[in-house]
Amino acid sequence: MGLIDVTAEGVRRAVAEFDRLGRDRFLDRYGFGPAREYFLVLDGKSYDSKAIVGAAHGYDRPDLGPLGNEDFSGGQATVQRRLEDLGFTVEHREVAAQRNPPWAREELVLALELYLAEGQLDDTDDAVIDLSAELNALNVHSDRPDRARFRNPNGVAM
């Protein structure tokens, strides 16, 4: 099981799935966070390179399935090299860390309601996890720069 199993056809099929599902659903499906530095560029669009390679492995080796985030390392020596060996273009970008937006009134009301009812809870408590999901479902912020940390249970518990 490795990146050597990934073919250009598998990459194209993974890209087609990415386009069909959209970025968030694709990343969730395969258990990857957003790319920070390396992006596959194909037909003028950018794709999270490590997630694409992981999904492509599942197309190329259905007997082994897709590779998960923890199954291989990303970056120049691995994912970029494999994609370029297959004839694809990979762009390296330095993405500055961005902060999540300040809490909106609606979010604060929900968080304070839980705090006043239950007191201080930790990030493993079901009520905190549920509130995190509820806050993520609210449509009060147009930009969520750090999808993995946006109103996650740890932040909600704080």
PDB file of C-alpha atoms in Angstrom:
ATOM      1  CA  MET A   1       0.000   0.000   0.000  1.00  0.00           C
ATOM      2  CA  GLY A   2       1.608   3.244  -1.083  1.00  0.00           C
ATOM      3  CA  LEU A   3       1.672   6.229  -3.344  1.00  0.00           C
ATOM      4  CA  ILE A   4       3.281   4.173  -6.114  1.00  0.00           C
ATOM      5  CA  ASP A   5      -0.149   2.553  -6.599  1.00  0.00           C
ATOM      6  CA  VAL A   6      -1.728   5.906  -7.497  1.00  0.00           C
ATOM      7  CA  THR A   7      -2.270   6.459 -11.226  1.00  0.00           C
ATOM      8  CA  ALA A   8      -3.231   9.462 -13.329  1.00  0.00           C
ATOM      9  CA  GLU A   9      -6.627   7.874 -13.971  1.00  0.00           C
ATOM     10  CA  GLY A  10      -7.213   7.458 -10.224  1.00  0.00           C
ATOM     11  CA  VAL A  11      -6.312  11.111  -9.692  1.00  0.00           C
ATOM     12  CA  ARG A  12      -8.748  12.204 -12.407  1.00  0.00           C
ATOM     13  CA  ARG A  13     -11.507  10.106 -10.849  1.00  0.00           C
ATOM     14  CA  ALA A  14     -10.801  11.587  -7.411  1.00  0.00           C
ATOM     15  CA  VAL A  15     -10.895  15.100  -8.893  1.00  0.00           C
ATOM     16  CA  ALA A  16     -14.255  14.318 -10.531  1.00  0.00           C
ATOM     17  CA  GLU A  17     -15.603  13.164  -7.160  1.00  0.00           C
ATOM     18  CA  PHE A  18     -14.233  16.326  -5.505  1.00  0.00           C
ATOM     19  CA  ASP A  19     -16.036  18.455  -8.102  1.00  0.00           C
ATOM     20  CA  ARG A  20     -19.254  16.483  -7.678  1.00  0.00           C
ATOM     21  CA  LEU A  21     -19.287  16.565  -3.843  1.00  0.00           C
ATOM     22  CA  GLY A  22     -17.658  19.928  -3.230  1.00  0.00           C
ATOM     23  CA  ARG A  23     -14.576  20.528  -1.128  1.00  0.00           C
ATOM     24  CA  ASP A  24     -16.063  20.245   2.362  1.00  0.00           C
ATOM     25  CA  ARG A  25     -17.975  17.017   1.732  1.00  0.00           C
ATOM     26  CA  PHE A  26     -15.011  15.466  -0.101  1.00  0.00           C
ATOM     27  CA  LEU A  27     -12.591  16.271   2.725  1.00  0.00           C
ATOM     28  CA  ASP A  28     -15.069  15.009   5.334  1.00  0.00           C
ATOM     29  CA  ARG A  29     -15.671  11.806   3.405  1.00  0.00           C
ATOM     30  CA  TYR A  30     -11.970  10.934   3.342  1.00  0.00           C
ATOM     31  CA  GLY A  31     -11.026  12.411   6.730  1.00  0.00           C
ATOM     32  CA  PHE A  32      -8.689  15.169   5.548  1.00  0.00           C
ATOM     33  CA  GLY A  33      -8.396  18.767   6.629  1.00  0.00           C
ATOM     34  CA  PRO A  34      -7.901  21.572   4.134  1.00  0.00           C
ATOM     35  CA  ALA A  35      -4.517  21.719   2.416  1.00  0.00           C
ATOM     36  CA  ARG A  36      -2.182  24.337   3.793  1.00  0.00           C
ATOM     37  CA  GLU A  37       0.584  24.452   1.222  1.00  0.00           C
ATOM     38  CA  TYR A  38       0.334  21.961  -1.661  1.00  0.00           C
ATOM     39  CA  PHE A  39      -2.453  22.145  -4.230  1.00  0.00           C
ATOM     40  CA  LEU A  40      -3.039  20.097  -7.347  1.00  0.00           C
ATOM     41  CA  VAL A  41      -3.873  22.491 -10.185  1.00  0.00           C
ATOM     42  CA  LEU A  42      -5.991  20.995 -12.949  1.00  0.00           C
ATOM     43  CA  ASP A  43      -8.046  22.817 -15.575  1.00  0.00           C
ATOM     44  CA  GLY A  44      -7.636  26.105 -13.735  1.00  0.00           C
ATOM     45  CA  LYS A  45      -8.951  24.743 -10.419  1.00  0.00           C
ATOM     46  CA  SER A  46      -7.061  24.001  -7.206  1.00  0.00           C
ATOM     47  CA  TYR A  47      -7.503  20.804  -5.212  1.00  0.00           C
ATOM     48  CA  ASP A  48      -6.222  19.640  -1.838  1.00  0.00           C
ATOM     49  CA  SER A  49      -3.369  17.476  -3.100  1.00  0.00           C
ATOM     50  CA  LYS A  50      -3.019  15.027  -0.220  1.00  0.00           C
ATOM     51  CA  ALA A  51      -6.762  14.338  -0.057  1.00  0.00           C
ATOM     52  CA  ILE A  52      -6.886  13.782  -3.825  1.00  0.00           C
ATOM     53  CA  VAL A  53      -4.017  11.284  -3.676  1.00  0.00           C
ATOM     54  CA  GLY A  54      -5.610   9.452  -0.734  1.00  0.00           C
ATOM     55  CA  ALA A  55      -8.925   9.134  -2.573  1.00  0.00           C
ATOM     56  CA  ALA A  56      -7.197   8.199  -5.846  1.00  0.00           C
ATOM     57  CA  HIS A  57      -5.580   5.254  -4.085  1.00  0.00           C
ATOM     58  CA  GLY A  58      -9.054   3.883  -3.397  1.00  0.00           C
ATOM     59  CA  TYR A  59      -9.947   4.106  -7.086  1.00  0.00           C
ATOM     60  CA  ASP A  60      -6.695   2.485  -8.155  1.00  0.00           C
ATOM     61  CA  ARG A  61      -6.638  -0.166  -5.430  1.00  0.00           C
ATOM     62  CA  PRO A  62     -10.225  -0.940  -4.437  1.00  0.00           C
ATOM     63  CA  ASP A  63      -8.929  -4.019  -2.649  1.00  0.00           C
ATOM     64  CA  LEU A  64      -6.995  -1.759  -0.257  1.00  0.00           C
ATOM     65  CA  GLY A  65      -9.258   1.294  -0.363  1.00  0.00           C
ATOM     66  CA  PRO A  66      -8.407   4.952  -0.005  1.00  0.00           C
ATOM     67  CA  LEU A  67      -5.480   6.126   2.086  1.00  0.00           C
ATOM     68  CA  GLY A  68      -6.370   8.166   5.138  1.00  0.00           C
ATOM     69  CA  ASN A  69      -4.652  11.274   6.415  1.00  0.00           C
ATOM     70  CA  GLU A  70      -2.559   9.254   8.869  1.00  0.00           C
ATOM     71  CA  ASP A  71      -1.533   6.635   6.289  1.00  0.00           C
ATOM     72  CA  PHE A  72       1.036   8.821   4.509  1.00  0.00           C
ATOM     73  CA  SER A  73       2.754  12.163   4.743  1.00  0.00           C
ATOM     74  CA  GLY A  74       2.080  15.011   2.377  1.00  0.00           C
ATOM     75  CA  GLY A  75       4.382  17.583   0.956  1.00  0.00           C
ATOM     76  CA  GLN A  76       7.086  18.012  -1.608  1.00  0.00           C
ATOM     77  CA  ALA A  77       8.900  14.686  -1.238  1.00  0.00           C
ATOM     78  CA  THR A  78       5.776  12.538  -1.351  1.00  0.00           C
ATOM     79  CA  VAL A  79       2.507  13.872  -2.767  1.00  0.00           C
ATOM     80  CA  GLN A  80       3.991  16.618  -4.931  1.00  0.00           C
ATOM     81  CA  ARG A  81       6.597  14.266  -6.377  1.00  0.00           C
ATOM     82  CA  ARG A  82       4.026  11.544  -7.156  1.00  0.00           C
ATOM     83  CA  LEU A  83       1.572  13.938  -8.804  1.00  0.00           C
ATOM     84  CA  GLU A  84       4.322  15.556 -10.876  1.00  0.00           C
ATOM     85  CA  ASP A  85       5.627  12.122 -11.888  1.00  0.00           C
ATOM     86  CA  LEU A  86       2.116  11.457 -13.211  1.00  0.00           C
ATOM     87  CA  GLY A  87       2.219  14.652 -15.268  1.00  0.00           C
ATOM     88  CA  PHE A  88       0.192  16.928 -12.984  1.00  0.00           C
ATOM     89  CA  THR A  89       1.031  20.411 -11.740  1.00  0.00           C
ATOM     90  CA  VAL A  90       1.336  21.046  -8.012  1.00  0.00           C
ATOM     91  CA  GLU A  91       1.463  24.556  -6.631  1.00  0.00           C
ATOM     92  CA  HIS A  92       3.197  25.334  -3.356  1.00  0.00           C
ATOM     93  CA  ARG A  93       1.595  28.206  -1.466  1.00  0.00           C
ATOM     94  CA  GLU A  94       2.411  29.636   1.880  1.00  0.00           C
ATOM     95  CA  VAL A  95      -0.949  30.080   3.575  1.00  0.00           C
ATOM     96  CA  ALA A  96      -0.870  32.508   6.454  1.00  0.00           C
ATOM     97  CA  ALA A  97      -2.666  31.326   9.539  1.00  0.00           C
ATOM     98  CA  GLN A  98      -5.951  33.146   9.800  1.00  0.00           C
ATOM     99  CA  ARG A  99      -8.031  33.597  12.883  1.00  0.00           C
ATOM    100  CA  ASN A 100     -11.635  32.593  13.148  1.00  0.00           C
ATOM    101  CA  PRO A 101     -14.133  35.455  13.278  1.00  0.00           C
ATOM    102  CA  PRO A 102     -15.242  36.817  16.647  1.00  0.00           C
ATOM    103  CA  TRP A 103     -18.226  35.126  18.192  1.00  0.00           C
ATOM    104  CA  ALA A 104     -21.563  36.509  17.036  1.00  0.00           C
ATOM    105  CA  ARG A 105     -24.314  37.397  19.499  1.00  0.00           C
ATOM    106  CA  GLU A 106     -26.323  34.290  18.550  1.00  0.00           C
ATOM    107  CA  GLU A 107     -23.320  32.062  19.271  1.00  0.00           C
ATOM    108  CA  LEU A 108     -22.623  33.719  22.611  1.00  0.00           C
ATOM    109  CA  VAL A 109     -26.233  33.334  23.710  1.00  0.00           C
ATOM    110  CA  LEU A 110     -26.161  29.598  22.980  1.00  0.00           C
ATOM    111  CA  ALA A 111     -22.795  29.115  24.690  1.00  0.00           C
ATOM    112  CA  LEU A 112     -23.828  31.084  27.778  1.00  0.00           C
ATOM    113  CA  GLU A 113     -27.109  29.199  27.959  1.00  0.00           C
ATOM    114  CA  LEU A 114     -25.187  25.912  28.151  1.00  0.00           C
ATOM    115  CA  TYR A 115     -22.700  27.320  30.672  1.00  0.00           C
ATOM    116  CA  LEU A 116     -25.424  28.624  32.962  1.00  0.00           C
ATOM    117  CA  ALA A 117     -27.310  25.312  32.790  1.00  0.00           C
ATOM    118  CA  GLU A 118     -24.350  22.933  33.164  1.00  0.00           C
ATOM    119  CA  GLY A 119     -21.347  24.921  34.383  1.00  0.00           C
ATOM    120  CA  GLN A 120     -17.850  24.450  32.962  1.00  0.00           C
ATOM    121  CA  LEU A 121     -17.690  21.362  30.726  1.00  0.00           C
ATOM    122  CA  ASP A 122     -14.784  19.870  28.820  1.00  0.00           C
ATOM    123  CA  ASP A 123     -14.488  19.195  25.107  1.00  0.00           C
ATOM    124  CA  THR A 124     -15.449  15.514  25.458  1.00  0.00           C
ATOM    125  CA  ASP A 125     -18.845  16.248  26.976  1.00  0.00           C
ATOM    126  CA  ASP A 126     -21.762  15.396  24.656  1.00  0.00           C
ATOM    127  CA  ALA A 127     -23.449  18.757  25.295  1.00  0.00           C
ATOM    128  CA  VAL A 128     -20.290  20.608  24.177  1.00  0.00           C
ATOM    129  CA  ILE A 129     -19.943  18.419  21.086  1.00  0.00           C
ATOM    130  CA  ASP A 130     -23.613  19.006  20.226  1.00  0.00           C
ATOM    131  CA  LEU A 131     -23.251  22.760  20.699  1.00  0.00           C
ATOM    132  CA  SER A 132     -20.168  22.746  18.459  1.00  0.00           C
ATOM    133  CA  ALA A 133     -22.191  21.064  15.699  1.00  0.00           C
ATOM    134  CA  GLU A 134     -25.051  23.530  16.220  1.00  0.00           C
ATOM    135  CA  LEU A 135     -22.703  26.524  16.022  1.00  0.00           C
ATOM    136  CA  ASN A 136     -21.151  25.167  12.826  1.00  0.00           C
ATOM    137  CA  ALA A 137     -24.628  24.827  11.315  1.00  0.00           C
ATOM    138  CA  LEU A 138     -25.521  28.470  12.021  1.00  0.00           C
ATOM    139  CA  ASN A 139     -25.247  30.770   9.047  1.00  0.00           C
ATOM    140  CA  VAL A 140     -23.886  33.841  10.829  1.00  0.00           C
ATOM    141  CA  HIS A 141     -20.348  33.949   9.342  1.00  0.00           C
ATOM    142  CA  SER A 142     -19.559  34.192   5.653  1.00  0.00           C
ATOM    143  CA  ASP A 143     -15.899  33.232   6.181  1.00  0.00           C
ATOM    144  CA  ARG A 144     -14.489  30.390   8.235  1.00  0.00           C
ATOM    145  CA  PRO A 145     -10.743  30.544   7.589  1.00  0.00           C
ATOM    146  CA  ASP A 146      -9.842  27.550   9.744  1.00  0.00           C
ATOM    147  CA  ARG A 147     -12.529  24.960   9.070  1.00  0.00           C
ATOM    148  CA  ALA A 148     -10.937  22.374  11.370  1.00  0.00           C
ATOM    149  CA  ARG A 149     -10.889  24.715  14.375  1.00  0.00           C
ATOM    150  CA  PHE A 150     -14.008  26.783  13.706  1.00  0.00           C
ATOM    151  CA  ARG A 151     -16.192  26.466  16.814  1.00  0.00           C
ATOM    152  CA  ASN A 152     -14.818  22.990  17.489  1.00  0.00           C
ATOM    153  CA  PRO A 153     -15.529  21.318  20.860  1.00  0.00           C
ATOM    154  CA  ASN A 154     -12.254  22.548  22.333  1.00  0.00           C
ATOM    155  CA  GLY A 155     -13.049  26.162  21.467  1.00  0.00           C
ATOM    156  CA  VAL A 156     -16.634  25.804  22.691  1.00  0.00           C
ATOM    157  CA  ALA A 157     -15.452  24.369  26.025  1.00  0.00           C
ATOM    158  CA  MET A 158     -13.070  27.293  26.512  1.00  0.00           C
TER     159      MET A 158
END
